[in-house]
Short mmCIF file of C-alpha atoms and ligand atoms in Angstrom, two decimals:
data_model
loop_
_atom_site.label_atom_id
_atom_site.label_comp_id
_atom_site.label_asym_id
_atom_site.label_seq_id
_atom_site.Cartn_x
_atom_site.Cartn_y
_atom_site.Cartn_z
CA MET A 1 -32.77 -16.31 -12.52
CA ALA A 2 -35.07 -19.25 -11.42
CA ILE A 3 -36.38 -19.05 -7.88
CA GLN A 4 -35.64 -22.12 -6.02
CA THR A 5 -34.78 -21.04 -2.38
CA VAL A 6 -37.76 -18.79 -0.75
CA MET A 7 -37.19 -17.24 2.86
CA VAL A 8 -40.63 -16.42 4.51
CA ILE A 9 -40.20 -14.02 7.30
CA GLY A 10 -42.88 -14.17 9.82
CA ALA A 11 -44.05 -17.60 11.19
CA GLY A 12 -47.71 -16.37 12.22
CA GLN A 13 -50.81 -17.52 10.06
CA MET A 14 -50.31 -15.93 7.12
CA GLY A 15 -46.00 -16.84 6.93
CA SER A 16 -46.80 -20.27 7.96
CA GLY A 17 -49.10 -20.72 5.33
CA ILE A 18 -47.40 -19.09 2.52
CA ALA A 19 -44.43 -21.54 3.68
CA GLN A 20 -46.69 -24.37 3.34
CA VAL A 21 -47.70 -23.82 -0.16
CA ALA A 22 -44.44 -23.06 -1.06
CA ALA A 23 -42.67 -25.96 0.09
CA ALA A 24 -45.60 -27.95 -1.41
CA ALA A 25 -44.49 -26.45 -4.78
CA GLY A 26 -41.46 -27.64 -4.72
CA LEU A 27 -39.30 -24.76 -3.37
CA ASN A 28 -36.84 -24.79 -0.40
CA VAL A 29 -38.30 -22.86 2.23
CA LEU A 30 -36.57 -21.15 5.00
CA LEU A 31 -39.24 -20.03 7.77
CA HIS A 32 -37.99 -17.20 9.97
CA ASP A 33 -39.32 -15.24 12.60
CA ASN A 34 -37.35 -13.12 15.56
CA ALA A 35 -39.32 -15.04 18.26
CA GLU A 36 -38.59 -18.83 18.78
CA ALA A 37 -42.18 -19.35 20.40
CA SER A 38 -43.47 -18.04 17.38
CA LEU A 39 -41.62 -20.19 14.87
CA HIS A 40 -42.46 -23.20 17.01
CA GLN A 41 -46.14 -22.67 16.44
CA GLY A 42 -45.98 -22.10 12.99
CA ILE A 43 -44.21 -25.22 11.93
CA SER A 44 -46.50 -26.69 14.30
CA ARG A 45 -49.44 -25.36 12.50
CA LEU A 46 -48.60 -26.13 8.98
CA THR A 47 -47.72 -29.68 10.22
CA LYS A 48 -51.37 -30.10 11.53
CA SER A 49 -52.56 -28.55 8.12
CA LEU A 50 -50.74 -31.11 6.30
CA GLY A 51 -51.62 -34.03 8.67
CA ARG A 52 -55.41 -32.54 7.85
CA SER A 53 -54.92 -33.11 4.42
CA VAL A 54 -53.06 -36.55 4.62
CA GLU A 55 -56.55 -37.47 7.07
CA LYS A 56 -58.72 -36.50 4.05
CA GLY A 57 -56.68 -38.78 1.57
CA LYS A 58 -55.92 -35.23 -0.42
CA LEU A 59 -52.22 -35.99 0.34
CA ALA A 60 -50.09 -38.94 0.92
CA GLU A 61 -48.03 -39.32 3.91
CA GLU A 62 -44.88 -39.61 2.05
CA GLN A 63 -45.85 -36.05 0.37
CA LYS A 64 -46.36 -34.72 3.89
CA THR A 65 -42.96 -35.71 4.90
CA SER A 66 -41.22 -34.55 2.05
CA ILE A 67 -42.75 -31.12 2.06
CA LEU A 68 -41.77 -30.98 5.63
CA ALA A 69 -38.38 -31.67 4.87
CA ARG A 70 -38.39 -28.46 2.52
CA ILE A 71 -38.90 -26.14 5.40
CA VAL A 72 -36.04 -25.28 7.50
CA PRO A 73 -36.63 -23.02 10.32
CA CYS A 74 -34.20 -20.47 10.92
CA ALA A 75 -33.42 -18.45 14.00
CA ARG A 76 -31.00 -16.07 12.21
CA LEU A 77 -32.35 -13.51 9.83
CA ASP A 78 -28.53 -13.69 7.94
CA GLN A 79 -29.53 -16.86 6.40
CA ALA A 80 -31.31 -14.83 3.74
CA ALA A 81 -28.09 -14.66 1.81
CA GLN A 82 -29.52 -18.32 0.53
CA ALA A 83 -32.62 -16.99 -1.00
CA ASP A 84 -33.83 -16.29 -4.37
CA LEU A 85 -36.58 -14.38 -3.15
CA VAL A 86 -37.43 -13.23 0.46
CA ILE A 87 -41.40 -13.00 1.57
CA GLU A 88 -41.98 -10.98 4.35
CA ALA A 89 -45.32 -11.56 6.51
CA ILE A 90 -44.24 -9.83 9.88
CA ILE A 91 -47.07 -7.23 11.50
CA GLU A 92 -48.36 -4.59 9.34
CA SER A 93 -46.30 -1.61 10.73
CA MET A 94 -44.23 0.65 8.13
CA GLU A 95 -41.49 0.87 10.79
CA HIS A 96 -40.82 -2.45 11.52
CA LYS A 97 -41.19 -3.49 7.77
CA THR A 98 -38.96 -0.51 6.62
CA THR A 99 -36.38 -1.59 8.93
CA LEU A 100 -36.38 -5.12 8.16
CA PHE A 101 -36.00 -4.39 4.07
CA LYS A 102 -32.92 -2.26 4.84
CA ARG A 103 -31.49 -5.32 6.37
CA LEU A 104 -32.58 -7.80 3.96
CA ASP A 105 -31.14 -5.27 1.07
CA ASP A 106 -27.63 -5.50 2.99
CA LEU A 107 -28.09 -9.34 3.69
CA CYS A 108 -29.26 -10.81 0.04
CA ARG A 109 -27.67 -11.37 -2.71
CA PRO A 110 -27.96 -8.59 -5.37
CA GLN A 111 -30.41 -10.38 -7.71
CA ALA A 112 -32.42 -11.57 -5.02
CA ILE A 113 -36.13 -10.29 -4.89
CA LEU A 114 -37.99 -8.75 -1.89
CA ALA A 115 -41.54 -9.77 -1.53
CA THR A 116 -44.07 -8.38 0.95
CA ASN A 117 -47.34 -10.13 1.88
CA THR A 118 -48.50 -6.32 3.29
CA SER A 119 -52.20 -6.14 3.13
CA SER A 120 -52.67 -2.44 2.28
CA LEU A 121 -48.95 -0.58 2.79
CA PRO A 122 -47.57 1.21 -0.26
CA ILE A 123 -45.00 -1.15 -1.78
CA THR A 124 -43.09 1.95 -3.26
CA GLU A 125 -42.56 3.37 0.01
CA ILE A 126 -41.09 0.04 1.28
CA ALA A 127 -38.87 -0.20 -1.88
CA ALA A 128 -37.56 3.34 -1.45
CA VAL A 129 -35.59 2.43 1.58
CA THR A 130 -33.57 -0.29 -0.42
CA GLY A 131 -30.79 -0.10 -2.90
CA ARG A 132 -33.12 -2.29 -5.39
CA PRO A 133 -36.28 -0.98 -5.70
CA SER A 134 -37.10 -2.28 -9.12
CA GLN A 135 -36.61 -5.94 -7.30
CA VAL A 136 -39.28 -5.10 -4.68
CA ILE A 137 -42.93 -6.39 -5.38
CA GLY A 138 -46.32 -6.88 -2.99
CA MET A 139 -47.34 -10.28 -2.88
CA HIS A 140 -50.53 -10.78 -1.04
CA PHE A 141 -52.12 -13.80 -0.07
CA MET A 142 -55.39 -14.30 1.41
CA ASN A 143 -56.29 -15.99 4.75
CA PRO A 144 -56.42 -19.03 4.65
CA VAL A 145 -53.53 -19.15 2.57
CA PRO A 146 -53.53 -23.05 1.99
CA VAL A 147 -57.28 -22.60 0.53
CA MET A 148 -57.81 -19.32 -1.23
CA PRO A 149 -56.64 -19.40 -4.80
CA LEU A 150 -55.66 -15.82 -5.34
CA VAL A 151 -52.42 -13.85 -4.79
CA GLU A 152 -52.92 -9.72 -5.42
CA ILE A 153 -49.34 -8.86 -6.78
CA ILE A 154 -48.69 -5.06 -6.53
CA ARG A 155 -46.02 -3.58 -8.38
CA GLY A 156 -44.21 -0.63 -6.83
CA LEU A 157 -43.62 2.65 -9.13
CA GLU A 158 -40.06 1.00 -9.69
CA THR A 159 -40.89 -2.73 -9.97
CA SER A 160 -39.69 -3.91 -12.97
CA ASP A 161 -41.56 -5.98 -15.63
CA GLU A 162 -39.05 -8.78 -15.44
CA VAL A 163 -39.67 -9.45 -11.42
CA PHE A 164 -43.36 -9.10 -12.12
CA GLY A 165 -43.14 -11.92 -14.82
CA GLN A 166 -41.32 -13.88 -12.32
CA ILE A 167 -43.47 -13.38 -9.40
CA ARG A 168 -46.90 -13.74 -11.55
CA ASP A 169 -44.94 -17.08 -12.51
CA LEU A 170 -44.12 -18.30 -9.14
CA ALA A 171 -47.38 -17.64 -7.65
CA GLU A 172 -48.84 -20.02 -10.39
CA ARG A 173 -46.27 -23.00 -9.36
CA MET A 174 -47.82 -22.53 -6.04
CA GLY A 175 -51.06 -23.29 -7.22
CA LYS A 176 -52.54 -19.75 -7.18
CA THR A 177 -54.16 -17.22 -9.56
CA PRO A 178 -52.42 -14.15 -9.26
CA VAL A 179 -53.72 -10.86 -9.99
CA GLU A 180 -52.04 -7.74 -11.06
CA VAL A 181 -52.71 -4.48 -9.23
CA ASN A 182 -51.26 -1.21 -8.78
CA ASP A 183 -49.70 0.44 -5.94
CA PHE A 184 -52.90 2.50 -4.05
CA PRO A 185 -54.11 2.20 -0.44
CA GLY A 186 -55.65 -1.15 -0.03
CA PHE A 187 -55.05 -2.35 -3.18
CA VAL A 188 -58.12 -3.91 -4.71
CA SER A 189 -59.15 -6.35 -2.01
CA ASN A 190 -59.07 -4.58 1.12
CA ARG A 191 -60.20 -1.10 -0.69
CA VAL A 192 -63.49 -3.15 -1.29
CA LEU A 193 -63.57 -5.41 1.59
CA MET A 194 -62.63 -3.55 4.40
CA PRO A 195 -65.19 -0.72 3.53
CA MET A 196 -67.93 -3.38 3.89
CA ILE A 197 -67.08 -4.72 7.05
CA ASN A 198 -66.66 -1.34 8.78
CA GLU A 199 -70.40 -0.86 7.24
CA ALA A 200 -71.19 -4.22 8.68
CA ILE A 201 -69.78 -2.75 12.21
CA TYR A 202 -71.78 0.84 11.90
CA THR A 203 -74.89 -1.30 11.55
CA VAL A 204 -74.13 -2.99 14.75
CA TYR A 205 -73.18 0.17 16.50
CA GLU A 206 -76.30 2.40 15.24
CA GLY A 207 -78.47 -0.78 16.38
CA VAL A 208 -79.72 -1.32 13.05
CA ALA A 209 -79.31 -5.22 13.99
CA ALA A 210 -77.27 -7.54 16.07
CA PRO A 211 -74.39 -9.29 14.84
CA GLU A 212 -75.72 -12.47 14.00
CA ALA A 213 -78.55 -10.90 11.69
CA VAL A 214 -75.79 -8.81 9.98
CA ASP A 215 -74.06 -12.01 8.81
CA LYS A 216 -76.99 -13.97 8.11
CA VAL A 217 -78.32 -11.33 6.07
CA MET A 218 -74.95 -11.51 4.25
CA LYS A 219 -74.68 -15.25 4.07
CA LEU A 220 -78.08 -16.12 2.85
CA GLY A 221 -78.80 -13.34 0.83
CA MET A 222 -75.54 -13.04 -0.77
CA ASN A 223 -74.13 -16.28 -0.51
CA HIS A 224 -70.78 -14.93 1.41
CA PRO A 225 -69.39 -18.11 2.69
CA MET A 226 -68.76 -16.23 6.05
CA GLY A 227 -70.76 -13.06 7.57
CA PRO A 228 -68.75 -9.69 7.53
CA LEU A 229 -68.33 -9.74 11.26
CA GLU A 230 -67.38 -13.83 11.44
CA LEU A 231 -64.68 -12.38 8.78
CA ALA A 232 -63.67 -9.48 10.67
CA ASP A 233 -63.02 -11.89 13.57
CA PHE A 234 -61.14 -14.47 11.49
CA ILE A 235 -58.98 -11.33 10.03
CA GLY A 236 -58.72 -9.85 13.37
CA LEU A 237 -60.42 -6.66 14.52
CA ASP A 238 -56.57 -4.88 14.90
CA THR A 239 -55.65 -5.63 11.34
CA CYS A 240 -58.82 -4.53 10.19
CA LEU A 241 -58.82 -1.41 12.03
CA SER A 242 -55.39 -0.86 10.90
CA ILE A 243 -56.28 -1.35 6.71
CA MET A 244 -59.30 1.41 7.57
CA GLU A 245 -57.03 3.79 8.79
CA ILE A 246 -54.69 3.34 6.06
CA LEU A 247 -57.20 4.03 3.59
CA HIS A 248 -58.69 6.80 5.79
CA HIS A 249 -55.34 8.57 6.17
CA GLY A 250 -54.24 7.55 2.35
CA PHE A 251 -57.10 8.93 0.86
CA GLY A 252 -58.40 11.39 3.24
CA ASP A 253 -62.07 10.43 2.43
CA ASN A 254 -64.63 10.46 5.49
CA LYS A 255 -66.39 7.29 3.68
CA TYR A 256 -63.05 5.21 5.10
CA ARG A 257 -63.55 6.46 8.89
CA PRO A 258 -63.09 3.41 11.09
CA CYS A 259 -66.53 2.63 13.11
CA PRO A 260 -66.15 3.85 16.77
CA LEU A 261 -67.29 0.53 17.84
CA LEU A 262 -64.45 -1.07 15.98
CA ARG A 263 -62.18 1.26 17.57
CA LYS A 264 -63.37 0.39 21.25
CA TYR A 265 -63.31 -3.56 20.52
CA VAL A 266 -59.59 -3.12 19.36
CA LYS A 267 -59.28 -1.13 22.84
CA ALA A 268 -60.58 -3.61 25.02
CA GLY A 269 -58.49 -6.37 23.49
CA ARG A 270 -61.64 -8.06 21.79
CA LEU A 271 -59.32 -8.72 18.47
CA GLY A 272 -61.58 -11.50 17.40
CA ARG A 273 -60.92 -15.25 17.14
CA LYS A 274 -57.24 -14.96 18.20
CA THR A 275 -57.94 -13.48 21.94
CA GLY A 276 -61.25 -15.70 21.73
CA ARG A 277 -63.41 -12.67 21.96
CA GLY A 278 -64.72 -10.32 19.39
CA PHE A 279 -67.94 -9.97 17.71
CA TYR A 280 -68.16 -13.58 18.88
CA THR A 281 -66.84 -15.41 21.57
CA TYR A 282 -64.73 -18.66 20.65
CA ASP A 283 -63.19 -21.69 23.11
N1 CAA B 301 -55.93 -23.60 7.17
C1 CAA B 301 -56.28 -24.59 6.07
N2 CAA B 301 -57.38 -25.16 5.47
C2 CAA B 301 -58.54 -24.66 5.94
C3 CAA B 301 -58.46 -23.72 6.79
C4 CAA B 301 -56.95 -23.36 7.64
N3 CAA B 301 -56.93 -22.19 8.48
N4 CAA B 301 -59.85 -23.52 7.45
C5 CAA B 301 -60.66 -24.26 6.35
N5 CAA B 301 -59.68 -24.94 5.65
C6 CAA B 301 -60.31 -26.06 4.63
C7 CAA B 301 -60.55 -26.94 5.17
O1 CAA B 301 -59.68 -28.04 5.86
C8 CAA B 301 -61.62 -27.77 4.05
O2 CAA B 301 -60.89 -28.52 3.25
P1 CAA B 301 -61.34 -29.52 2.41
O3 CAA B 301 -62.22 -29.12 1.16
O4 CAA B 301 -60.20 -30.11 1.49
O5 CAA B 301 -62.23 -30.37 3.23
C9 CAA B 301 -62.04 -26.53 3.02
O6 CAA B 301 -61.14 -25.45 3.93
C10 CAA B 301 -63.26 -25.95 3.82
O7 CAA B 301 -63.61 -25.75 5.51
P2 CAA B 301 -64.57 -26.01 5.88
O8 CAA B 301 -65.50 -27.31 5.33
O9 CAA B 301 -64.03 -26.25 7.35
O10 CAA B 301 -65.23 -24.74 6.24
P3 CAA B 301 -66.00 -23.90 4.85
O11 CAA B 301 -66.36 -24.55 4.08
O12 CAA B 301 -67.01 -22.75 6.19
O13 CAA B 301 -64.91 -22.92 4.52
C11 CAA B 301 -63.28 -20.92 4.67
C12 CAA B 301 -63.73 -22.15 5.26
C13 CAA B 301 -62.59 -21.15 3.33
C14 CAA B 301 -62.35 -20.34 5.63
C15 CAA B 301 -64.65 -20.12 4.42
O14 CAA B 301 -65.57 -20.00 5.34
C16 CAA B 301 -64.24 -19.06 3.57
O15 CAA B 301 -63.57 -18.85 2.27
N6 CAA B 301 -64.36 -18.00 4.08
C17 CAA B 301 -63.95 -16.55 3.56
C18 CAA B 301 -62.20 -16.44 3.68
C19 CAA B 301 -61.99 -14.98 3.40
O16 CAA B 301 -62.82 -14.43 2.72
N7 CAA B 301 -60.68 -14.90 2.97
C20 CAA B 301 -59.94 -13.60 2.92
C21 CAA B 301 -59.90 -12.94 4.14
S1 CAA B 301 -59.23 -11.40 3.85
C22 CAA B 301 -57.64 -11.39 3.82
O17 CAA B 301 -57.09 -12.68 3.91
C23 CAA B 301 -56.83 -10.31 3.07
C24 CAA B 301 -56.32 -9.23 4.21
O18 CAA B 301 -55.63 -8.50 4.00
C25 CAA B 301 -57.11 -8.99 5.57
#
């Protein structure tokens, strides 16, 4: 089956980015969100992103128009019946994801593939609520999606070789570099990245250094494009906490214990850039 129509579910930062790169690759995209305001915001975010590429001379105005014409905002989930592939990019909640995958299993054509952009939840467990576990797979994009070349492709226990091959080829068609990973908590990206961010938060918590100093050390000393605390604010401190909890719970090892300062910030609503305040303050 050639993948031609993709439904992206969740029009947040990740979902709108995925819709943008899929449409830029020539795919027909149905962008769904259950909140109308988020759907509008997602379309406006990706329109702005394409507009910036036009301003920089990286994209012609006509290309922008044709990319946008390939993205159809959908208020109704049952339009998933038209899709060859669904990429879910909703909140990181097992309950929300399994409820959605059960509905998608009923709505989608039998041959359709169901992918999740989860950053750390088990693919095998999500697949198990459907009647098609061999057609369920993890497709983990990085933020900002239009810029970052990686897609981690995670095989669930039952994912077929055929489905894996189709998704790997599709990621390449979308201009990304796929890397195959097995289904364990945090996969590779967040198993390595999040403990580093958590440790950076511990250095602030224990008074080793101020956030600016920690970030400067990592940027100037290790050539990281963003310091770990700046990156945590960019990802969202609530997302960082939820990934650390998944690692802690999944491995049962204290080395993954979330820093109390991270918990405190999340409880206070200091979630990073999206709320205007995290380790830093934003306008
Ligand atoms: N959307 C689209 N394009 C964006 C963008 C966005 N949100 N942010 C930056 N860009 C583009 C810019 O337009 C610019 O494009 P050109 O080269 O065409 O001019 C390019 O990216 C570089 O941007 P800037 O010059 O403004 O700034 P920069 O050089 O500091 O790069 C960055 C910005 C790419 C975000 C860089 O700081 C970076 O790589 N940071 C680390 C990002 C990272 O680690 N992401 C992974 C997070 S973890 C994750 O996503 C997984 C998870 O599960 C939590």
